Amino acid sequence: MITHLPAMTTLTLPTISTSLHRRRHNLRPLIFTSQLSTTSSNKPPVIIIGAGLSGLAAATKLTSVNTPFILLESSDAVGGRVRTDVVDGFLLDRGFQIFITAYPEAQKLLDYNALNLQTFYSGAKVYYNNTFHTVADPLRHFSDSLSTLVNPIGTIFDKLLVAVTRIKVLVKSDEEIFRSEEVSTNDLLMKIGFSESMIDRFFRPFFGGIFFDRELETTSRLFEFVFKCLAVGTNTLPANGISAIPQQLAGKLPAGSVLLNCKVRSVNVGGDSVANVELENGDVLRGENGVILAVEEPEAVRLLGRKMDGDLKEPRKTVCLYFSAEMDEIPFKDPVLYINGSGEGIVNNMFFATNVAPSYGPAGKGLVSVSLIGLFEDVSDEDLIAEVVKELSDWFGGSMVGSWRHLRTYRIGFAQPNQCPPTDLMKDPRLGPGLYMCGDYLTSATFDGALVSGRRAVEALLKDEALTQV
C-alpha cells in the first residue's frame, strides 16, 4: 500500500508512468499519469501533500469515488503528529493522545474492532491537598460518583452543573456547536456558574491537558464539542499504539499511492491556474486535477510562500516524558487519568499506560506517561526529568518514583493549532483554482476535525470539477 522512497529521488515507480522525465530530457514540469486507483480514467492524479490524518482522509474519500491520486509524505511513515515509536519493547505515542470513540467522522472511517481499543476509566483522579480525589461519570460509575459529591473538587452545585451542561451539549448538533457564539472556555465555565475551585482543580488540568492550554483560552465551541463526545463516548487507546489509526487508513488505500520520504519544497500556481508541486530534488509535479495541502498551517504558509487569511496564532506546545517501571513499582492498577489540581508544579496530567493497554509494554513491565503544557525551552532534559521525578515523588512516594527508568522525552512544538477566539471551525478549504487545504486548524483541533477536513477538501475539489464540466 505504501511506497518508500529515498530522501532524494525521482518518481520512477512501476505505478507511475511519466510522459516526460526531467533528468532524462532536461524538461519540466513532469506530467504524471496515475495507475493508482481502480478507475479506468486516464485523468492526472490529484496530488495530496501530507499523510497525516487529514491527508489520509482526503485519500480515503478520493478512493471511494475512484479518483486517482498520489499522496506525498516527507517523513518515513504516515500519521503526521499521530505517531508511535517502539523503544525497548514499549509503545511510546508522540505526546499525550487519547482517542474518543464518539467522534462522528471517525465512526464512519475506522474499524474500531480492528483497532482493539483499550478503555480508560470514565473520570479522573485529581491530585489536590496532597492526596487524590475521584471525579467519576455518574452514568457509568454511579457508586464512585457518590463520594465525588462531598470531595473538595468543586461544590455539590458544581456537580449538578456538570449534569446540566451535559444535557445542553447533547441536544445540539455539531454544526450548531461550531456556529454558536463563542467565548473562551474559561469565560464559558464562569458564565455557566462553575466555582473557581471547580475550574482550577478540575477543568483547568483536565481540559487544559486535552487542549494543551491550561489557561483555557481555547474557544467554547471546541470545549462543547469535546464535552459532548466525552458524554456519549469513551476515552481509549488502540492496543498497538495511537499510530494504528493512520496505519489502518493507509492500509485501505490503493497499492503504491502513498510515497514516503518525498519532500515538497514549494507549491506555486502558474499562469494557467494549475498548481505545480516542486520536490526537494528539483522534480516538479503538475497538479492538473488539483492539489490538496494536508499539512500544518505554518508548513502550508512555507510551501505557498504567503500567509493565509487571518493571523497565524502561536501553536499549542507540550512535553511528554516516558518512564518504565517494574509492575510492583506501579502504585495503582486502575486505567485512570491522574490530573494536577493543586495549582502547583509543572506536571499537568499523567497515567500508567500499561494499566489502560498492557500491550504498551513488555510482559511484566509498566509504562508511565507524563504530560506537561508548554515546551520548557530554557530547561534541559536532565533538569526536566529531575523536576518531574521530584514532583511525582510527592504524589506516589519517593522510593517508588525514584526507581522508575526514563525512556524518552518528546518536546512537541506543534501539538495542536491554537483555537482561541475568534475561530471559524468550518472554513472553506479552497485556496484558489485547483488548490485546496485541509487540517485540524480548519475545523476542530481533534482527530475528528482532521478527518472531516480531509473529506471536505475533496468534496470541494469534486464540486469545482463538476462545475467546470457543465
Coordinates of C-alpha atoms in Angstrom, one line a residue:
M1 CA 0.0 0.0 0.0
I2 CA 2.9 2.4 0.8
T3 CA 6.0 3.0 -1.3
H4 CA 9.2 4.1 0.5
L5 CA 11.4 6.5 -1.5
P6 CA 14.9 7.5 -0.7
A7 CA 15.0 11.1 0.6
M8 CA 16.2 12.5 -2.8
T9 CA 14.8 10.6 -5.7
T10 CA 12.9 10.9 -8.9
L11 CA 9.5 9.4 -9.1
T12 CA 10.1 6.5 -11.4
L13 CA 7.9 3.8 -9.8
P14 CA 6.1 1.0 -11.6
T15 CA 2.8 2.5 -10.5
I16 CA 3.6 5.9 -12.0
S17 CA 4.5 6.4 -15.7
T18 CA 6.0 9.7 -16.7
S19 CA 5.4 11.3 -20.1
L20 CA 8.4 13.5 -19.6
H21 CA 11.3 12.8 -17.3
R22 CA 13.2 16.0 -16.3
R23 CA 16.6 14.4 -15.7
R24 CA 16.5 12.4 -19.0
H25 CA 15.0 15.1 -21.2
N26 CA 16.0 18.3 -19.2
L27 CA 12.4 19.4 -19.3
R28 CA 9.9 20.3 -16.5
P29 CA 7.3 20.1 -15.2
L30 CA 6.6 16.4 -15.1
I31 CA 3.2 15.2 -16.1
F32 CA 2.1 12.1 -14.3
T33 CA -0.5 9.5 -15.5
S34 CA -1.5 7.5 -12.4
Q35 CA -2.5 3.8 -12.3
L36 CA -3.1 4.0 -8.5
S37 CA -6.9 3.6 -8.4
T38 CA -9.3 1.1 -9.7
T39 CA -10.8 3.6 -12.2
S40 CA -10.1 3.2 -15.9
S41 CA -9.9 7.0 -16.2
N42 CA -6.8 8.5 -17.6
K43 CA -7.2 11.7 -15.6
P44 CA -4.0 13.0 -14.0
P45 CA -3.9 12.2 -10.3
V46 CA -4.9 14.6 -7.5
I47 CA -1.7 15.4 -5.5
I48 CA -2.1 15.3 -1.8
I49 CA 0.8 16.7 0.3
G50 CA 1.0 15.3 3.8
A51 CA 0.0 11.8 5.1
G52 CA -1.4 12.9 8.5
L53 CA -5.0 12.2 9.4
S54 CA -6.4 14.9 7.1
G55 CA -4.4 13.8 4.1
L56 CA -5.3 10.1 4.7
A57 CA -9.0 11.1 5.0
A58 CA -8.7 13.0 1.7
A59 CA -7.1 10.0 0.1
T60 CA -9.8 7.7 1.5
K61 CA -12.5 9.9 0.0
L62 CA -10.9 10.0 -3.4
T63 CA -10.5 6.2 -3.3
S64 CA -14.2 5.9 -2.6
V65 CA -15.1 7.8 -5.8
N66 CA -12.5 6.1 -7.9
T67 CA -10.4 9.3 -8.4
P68 CA -6.7 8.7 -8.9
F69 CA -4.3 10.4 -6.5
I70 CA -0.7 10.4 -5.2
L71 CA -0.1 11.1 -1.5
L72 CA 3.3 12.6 -0.8
E73 CA 4.7 12.3 2.7
S74 CA 8.1 13.9 3.7
S75 CA 8.8 11.5 6.7
D76 CA 9.3 7.8 6.9
A77 CA 5.8 6.8 7.9
V78 CA 2.2 8.0 7.8
G79 CA 0.4 9.7 10.7
G80 CA 1.8 13.2 10.9
R81 CA 1.5 14.1 14.6
V82 CA -0.2 10.8 15.3
R83 CA 2.8 8.5 15.6
T84 CA 4.1 5.8 17.9
D85 CA 7.7 4.7 18.5
V86 CA 8.9 1.4 19.8
V87 CA 11.6 1.8 22.5
D88 CA 12.9 -1.2 24.5
G89 CA 9.7 -3.0 23.7
F90 CA 7.4 -0.2 24.9
L91 CA 5.0 1.7 22.7
L92 CA 5.5 5.4 23.0
D93 CA 3.0 7.7 21.4
R94 CA 4.5 11.0 20.4
G95 CA 2.8 13.1 23.0
F96 CA -0.3 12.7 25.2
Q97 CA -3.1 11.4 22.8
I98 CA -6.4 9.8 23.6
F99 CA -8.9 8.6 21.1
I100 CA -12.6 9.3 21.9
T101 CA -14.9 6.7 20.4
A102 CA -17.8 9.1 19.9
Y103 CA -16.0 11.1 17.2
P104 CA -18.7 11.0 14.4
E105 CA -16.3 11.1 11.4
A106 CA -14.1 8.5 12.9
Q107 CA -17.0 6.2 13.4
K108 CA -17.6 6.3 9.6
L109 CA -14.0 5.7 8.6
L110 CA -12.4 3.4 11.2
D111 CA -12.9 -0.2 12.1
Y112 CA -12.9 0.1 15.9
N113 CA -12.8 -3.7 16.4
A114 CA -9.7 -4.0 14.4
L115 CA -8.1 -1.2 16.5
N116 CA -8.7 -3.3 19.6
L117 CA -9.4 -0.2 21.7
Q118 CA -8.5 -0.2 25.3
T119 CA -10.7 1.9 27.6
F120 CA -9.9 4.4 30.3
Y121 CA -11.9 4.8 33.4
S122 CA -14.7 7.4 32.8
G123 CA -13.5 10.1 35.1
A124 CA -10.2 11.2 36.7
K125 CA -8.2 11.2 39.9
V126 CA -7.4 14.8 40.9
Y127 CA -4.3 15.4 43.0
Y128 CA -5.2 18.1 45.5
N129 CA -4.1 18.9 49.1
N130 CA -1.5 16.0 49.0
T131 CA -4.0 13.3 48.1
F132 CA -6.2 12.0 45.3
H133 CA -9.9 12.7 44.8
T134 CA -12.0 10.8 42.3
V135 CA -14.2 12.6 39.8
A136 CA -16.4 10.0 38.2
D137 CA -19.1 9.9 35.5
P138 CA -22.3 9.2 37.4
L139 CA -23.9 7.4 34.5
R140 CA -21.0 4.9 34.2
H141 CA -19.7 4.8 37.8
F142 CA -22.6 5.7 40.0
S143 CA -21.3 4.4 43.3
D144 CA -17.9 6.2 42.7
S145 CA -19.7 9.4 41.9
L146 CA -21.5 9.5 45.3
S147 CA -18.2 10.2 47.1
T148 CA -17.5 12.8 44.4
L149 CA -20.4 14.9 45.7
V150 CA -18.6 15.7 49.0
N151 CA -15.0 15.9 47.9
P152 CA -13.2 19.3 47.7
I153 CA -13.1 19.2 43.9
G154 CA -15.9 21.8 43.5
T155 CA -19.2 22.0 45.3
I156 CA -22.3 19.9 45.1
F157 CA -23.8 22.7 42.9
D158 CA -20.8 22.3 40.6
K159 CA -21.6 18.6 40.2
L160 CA -25.2 19.4 39.3
L161 CA -24.0 22.0 36.8
V162 CA -21.9 19.3 35.1
A163 CA -25.0 17.3 34.5
V164 CA -26.9 20.3 33.2
T165 CA -24.1 21.2 30.8
R166 CA -24.0 17.7 29.6
I167 CA -27.7 17.8 28.7
K168 CA -27.3 21.1 26.9
V169 CA -24.5 20.0 24.6
L170 CA -26.2 16.7 23.9
V171 CA -29.3 18.4 22.3
K172 CA -27.1 20.5 20.0
S173 CA -25.9 19.3 16.6
D174 CA -22.2 19.5 15.9
E175 CA -22.9 22.2 13.3
E176 CA -24.9 24.2 15.9
I177 CA -21.9 24.0 18.2
F178 CA -19.4 25.1 15.6
R179 CA -21.5 28.1 14.5
S180 CA -22.6 29.1 18.0
E181 CA -21.4 32.4 19.6
E182 CA -18.1 31.8 21.2
V183 CA -16.0 33.0 24.2
S184 CA -13.0 31.4 25.8
T185 CA -13.6 28.1 27.6
N186 CA -12.7 29.8 30.9
D187 CA -15.3 32.5 30.3
L188 CA -18.0 29.9 29.4
L189 CA -17.4 27.9 32.5
M190 CA -17.7 31.1 34.6
K191 CA -20.8 32.1 32.8
I192 CA -22.4 28.7 33.4
G193 CA -21.8 29.3 37.1
F194 CA -18.9 26.9 38.0
S195 CA -17.0 27.9 41.1
E196 CA -13.4 28.9 40.9
S197 CA -12.4 25.8 42.8
M198 CA -14.1 23.5 40.2
I199 CA -12.5 25.4 37.3
D200 CA -9.0 25.4 38.9
R201 CA -9.0 21.9 40.4
F202 CA -10.7 20.0 37.6
F203 CA -11.5 21.8 34.3
R204 CA -8.1 23.6 34.1
P205 CA -6.0 20.4 34.3
F206 CA -8.4 18.1 32.6
F207 CA -9.4 20.1 29.6
G208 CA -6.2 22.1 29.7
G209 CA -4.5 18.7 29.1
I210 CA -6.7 18.0 26.1
F211 CA -6.2 21.4 24.6
F212 CA -2.6 21.9 25.8
D213 CA -4.0 25.2 27.2
R214 CA -4.1 25.4 31.0
E215 CA -5.4 29.0 30.8
L216 CA -8.5 27.6 29.0
E217 CA -8.3 30.4 26.3
T218 CA -9.5 27.8 23.7
T219 CA -12.8 28.6 22.1
S220 CA -16.0 27.4 23.9
R221 CA -17.0 25.8 20.6
L222 CA -14.2 23.2 20.9
F223 CA -15.0 22.7 24.6
E224 CA -18.6 22.0 23.9
F225 CA -17.8 19.6 21.0
V226 CA -15.3 17.6 23.1
F227 CA -17.6 17.7 26.2
K228 CA -20.3 16.2 24.0
C229 CA -18.1 13.5 22.7
L230 CA -16.9 12.6 26.2
A231 CA -20.5 12.4 27.3
V232 CA -21.5 9.7 24.8
G233 CA -18.2 8.0 24.1
T234 CA -15.2 6.6 26.0
N235 CA -11.5 7.6 26.1
T236 CA -9.4 4.8 24.6
L237 CA -6.0 3.8 23.2
P238 CA -5.5 1.4 20.3
A239 CA -3.8 -1.7 21.6
N240 CA -0.9 -1.2 19.1
G241 CA -0.4 2.4 19.8
I242 CA -2.1 5.6 18.5
S243 CA -0.3 5.2 15.1
A244 CA -2.6 2.2 14.5
I245 CA -5.3 4.8 13.5
P246 CA -3.4 6.3 10.5
Q247 CA -2.0 2.9 9.6
Q248 CA -5.4 1.5 9.3
L249 CA -6.5 4.3 7.0
A250 CA -3.4 3.9 4.8
G251 CA -3.8 0.2 4.6
K252 CA -7.1 0.7 2.7
L253 CA -5.6 2.9 0.0
P254 CA -4.6 1.6 -3.4
A255 CA -1.2 0.0 -3.7
G256 CA 1.7 2.4 -4.3
S257 CA -0.5 5.5 -3.8
V258 CA 1.5 6.8 -0.7
L259 CA 5.0 7.9 -1.4
L260 CA 7.2 8.2 1.8
N261 CA 10.4 10.3 2.1
C262 CA 9.1 12.5 -0.6
K263 CA 9.7 16.1 0.5
V264 CA 8.0 19.1 -1.1
R265 CA 9.9 22.3 -1.5
S266 CA 7.1 24.6 -2.7
V267 CA 3.7 24.9 -4.3
N268 CA 3.1 27.5 -7.0
V269 CA 0.1 28.3 -9.2
G270 CA 1.1 29.0 -12.8
G271 CA -0.5 31.4 -15.2
D272 CA -2.7 28.6 -16.5
S273 CA -4.2 28.3 -12.9
V274 CA -2.6 24.9 -12.5
A275 CA -0.7 24.3 -9.2
N276 CA 2.9 23.0 -9.6
V277 CA 4.4 21.0 -6.8
E278 CA 8.2 21.2 -6.7
L279 CA 10.0 18.5 -4.8
E280 CA 13.3 19.0 -2.9
N281 CA 15.2 17.0 -5.5
G282 CA 14.1 19.5 -8.2
D283 CA 11.3 17.5 -9.8
V284 CA 8.0 19.2 -10.4
L285 CA 4.6 17.6 -10.4
R286 CA 1.9 19.3 -12.4
G287 CA -1.4 19.2 -10.4
E288 CA -3.8 19.3 -13.4
N289 CA -6.5 17.6 -11.4
G290 CA -5.9 19.6 -8.2
V291 CA -3.5 19.8 -5.3
I292 CA -4.5 19.4 -1.6
L293 CA -2.3 20.7 1.1
A294 CA -2.8 18.4 4.1
V295 CA -0.1 19.9 6.3
E296 CA 0.0 22.1 9.4
E297 CA -0.7 25.7 8.8
P298 CA 2.9 27.0 9.3
E299 CA 4.1 24.4 6.8
A300 CA 1.3 25.4 4.3
V301 CA 2.5 29.0 4.6
R302 CA 6.1 28.0 3.9
L303 CA 5.1 25.9 0.9
L304 CA 3.0 28.6 -0.6
G305 CA 5.3 31.4 0.3
R306 CA 2.4 33.5 1.5
K307 CA 0.2 34.0 4.5
M308 CA -3.3 32.5 4.9
D309 CA -6.3 34.7 5.7
G310 CA -6.2 35.8 9.3
D311 CA -3.4 35.8 11.9
L312 CA -1.2 32.8 12.4
K313 CA -1.6 32.0 16.1
E314 CA 1.2 30.5 18.2
P315 CA 0.5 26.8 18.3
R316 CA -0.1 24.8 21.5
K317 CA 3.1 23.0 22.8
T318 CA 3.7 20.2 25.1
V319 CA 6.4 17.9 26.6
C320 CA 5.7 14.2 27.2
L321 CA 8.1 12.1 29.3
Y322 CA 8.0 8.3 29.5
F323 CA 9.4 6.1 32.2
S324 CA 9.5 2.3 32.6
A325 CA 8.8 0.5 35.9
E326 CA 8.5 -2.9 37.3
M327 CA 4.9 -3.9 37.9
D328 CA 5.4 -3.6 41.7
E329 CA 6.5 0.0 41.2
I330 CA 3.1 1.0 39.8
P331 CA 1.2 2.3 42.8
F332 CA -2.3 1.8 41.3
K333 CA -3.7 -0.7 38.8
D334 CA -6.8 1.2 37.6
P335 CA -6.8 2.6 34.0
V336 CA -7.4 6.2 35.1
L337 CA -6.0 9.6 34.2
Y338 CA -4.3 11.5 37.0
I339 CA -4.5 15.3 36.8
N340 CA -2.9 18.0 38.9
G341 CA -5.5 20.1 40.6
S342 CA -3.1 21.6 43.1
G343 CA -2.2 24.6 41.0
E344 CA 1.5 23.9 41.7
G345 CA 4.3 22.2 39.8
I346 CA 4.8 21.5 36.2
V347 CA 3.1 18.2 35.7
N348 CA -0.4 18.6 34.3
N349 CA -1.5 15.0 33.9
M350 CA -0.1 11.5 33.8
F351 CA -1.3 7.9 33.6
F352 CA 0.1 4.4 33.7
A353 CA -0.3 3.5 30.0
T354 CA 0.0 -0.3 30.7
N355 CA -2.9 -0.1 33.1
V356 CA -5.0 1.0 30.1
A357 CA -3.3 -1.1 27.5
P358 CA -1.0 -3.9 28.7
S359 CA 0.3 -4.2 25.1
Y360 CA 2.1 -0.8 25.6
G361 CA 4.9 -2.6 27.5
P362 CA 6.8 -5.9 27.6
A363 CA 5.4 -8.6 29.8
G364 CA 5.8 -7.7 33.5
K365 CA 6.8 -4.1 32.8
G366 CA 4.8 -0.9 33.4
L367 CA 4.8 2.3 31.3
V368 CA 4.4 5.7 32.8
S369 CA 3.3 8.7 30.6
V370 CA 3.7 12.3 32.0
S371 CA 2.4 15.3 30.2
L372 CA 3.5 19.0 30.6
I373 CA 1.9 22.0 29.0
G374 CA 4.4 24.2 27.2
L375 CA 7.8 23.5 25.7
F376 CA 10.1 24.5 28.6
E377 CA 12.7 25.5 26.1
D378 CA 15.0 27.0 28.8
V379 CA 15.1 23.8 30.8
S380 CA 17.4 20.9 29.9
D381 CA 16.1 17.4 29.5
E382 CA 18.0 16.3 32.6
D383 CA 16.6 19.1 34.7
L384 CA 13.1 18.5 33.4
I385 CA 13.3 14.8 34.3
A386 CA 14.6 15.6 37.7
E387 CA 11.8 18.1 38.4
V388 CA 9.1 15.6 37.2
V389 CA 10.6 12.8 39.4
K390 CA 10.7 15.2 42.4
E391 CA 7.1 16.3 41.8
L392 CA 5.7 12.8 41.3
S393 CA 7.5 11.6 44.3
D394 CA 5.1 13.8 46.3
W395 CA 2.2 12.1 44.5
F396 CA 3.3 8.5 44.8
G397 CA 6.3 8.3 47.2
G398 CA 10.0 8.9 46.5
S399 CA 11.2 5.3 46.9
M400 CA 8.7 4.2 44.2
V401 CA 9.1 7.0 41.7
G402 CA 12.9 7.1 42.2
S403 CA 13.1 3.5 40.8
W404 CA 11.5 4.4 37.5
R405 CA 13.8 4.5 34.5
H406 CA 13.5 7.3 32.0
L407 CA 12.8 6.1 28.4
R408 CA 12.4 9.2 26.3
T409 CA 11.3 12.8 26.3
Y410 CA 9.3 14.3 23.5
R411 CA 9.3 18.1 23.1
I412 CA 6.4 18.9 20.6
G413 CA 6.5 22.4 19.3
F414 CA 3.2 21.9 17.3
A415 CA 0.9 19.8 19.4
Q416 CA -2.3 21.4 18.2
P417 CA -3.3 24.6 16.4
N418 CA -4.3 27.4 18.7
Q419 CA -8.0 27.8 18.6
C420 CA -8.7 30.6 20.9
P421 CA -11.4 33.1 19.7
P422 CA -12.1 34.3 17.2
T423 CA -12.3 31.0 15.3
D424 CA -14.0 29.5 12.2
L425 CA -14.3 25.8 12.7
M426 CA -16.0 25.3 9.3
K427 CA -13.5 27.1 7.0
D428 CA -13.7 26.9 3.2
P429 CA -10.9 24.6 2.1
R430 CA -10.4 26.4 -1.2
L431 CA -7.2 28.4 -1.6
G432 CA -7.6 29.1 -5.3
P433 CA -8.2 27.4 -8.6
G434 CA -7.2 23.7 -8.3
L435 CA -5.7 24.3 -4.8
Y436 CA -7.2 23.1 -1.6
M437 CA -6.2 22.7 2.0
C438 CA -7.1 20.5 4.9
G439 CA -6.1 20.0 8.5
D440 CA -7.5 20.3 12.0
Y441 CA -6.8 24.1 12.0
L442 CA -9.7 24.4 9.6
T443 CA -12.2 22.5 11.7
S444 CA -11.8 21.3 15.3
A445 CA -8.4 20.6 16.8
T446 CA -9.2 16.9 17.3
F447 CA -8.7 13.7 15.5
D448 CA -12.2 14.1 14.1
G449 CA -11.6 17.6 12.9
A450 CA -8.6 16.4 10.9
L451 CA -10.7 13.6 9.3
V452 CA -13.6 15.9 8.5
S453 CA -11.3 18.5 6.9
G454 CA -9.8 15.9 4.5
R455 CA -13.3 14.9 3.3
R456 CA -14.4 18.5 2.9
A457 CA -11.3 19.3 0.8
V458 CA -12.1 16.5 -1.6
E459 CA -15.8 17.4 -1.7
A460 CA -14.9 21.0 -2.7
L461 CA -12.5 19.7 -5.3
L462 CA -15.1 17.4 -6.9
K463 CA -17.7 20.1 -6.8
D464 CA -15.5 22.5 -8.6
E465 CA -14.5 19.9 -11.1
A466 CA -18.2 19.2 -11.8
L467 CA -18.9 22.9 -12.3
T468 CA -16.1 23.2 -14.9
Q469 CA -17.6 20.3 -16.9
V470 CA -21.1 21.9 -17.1

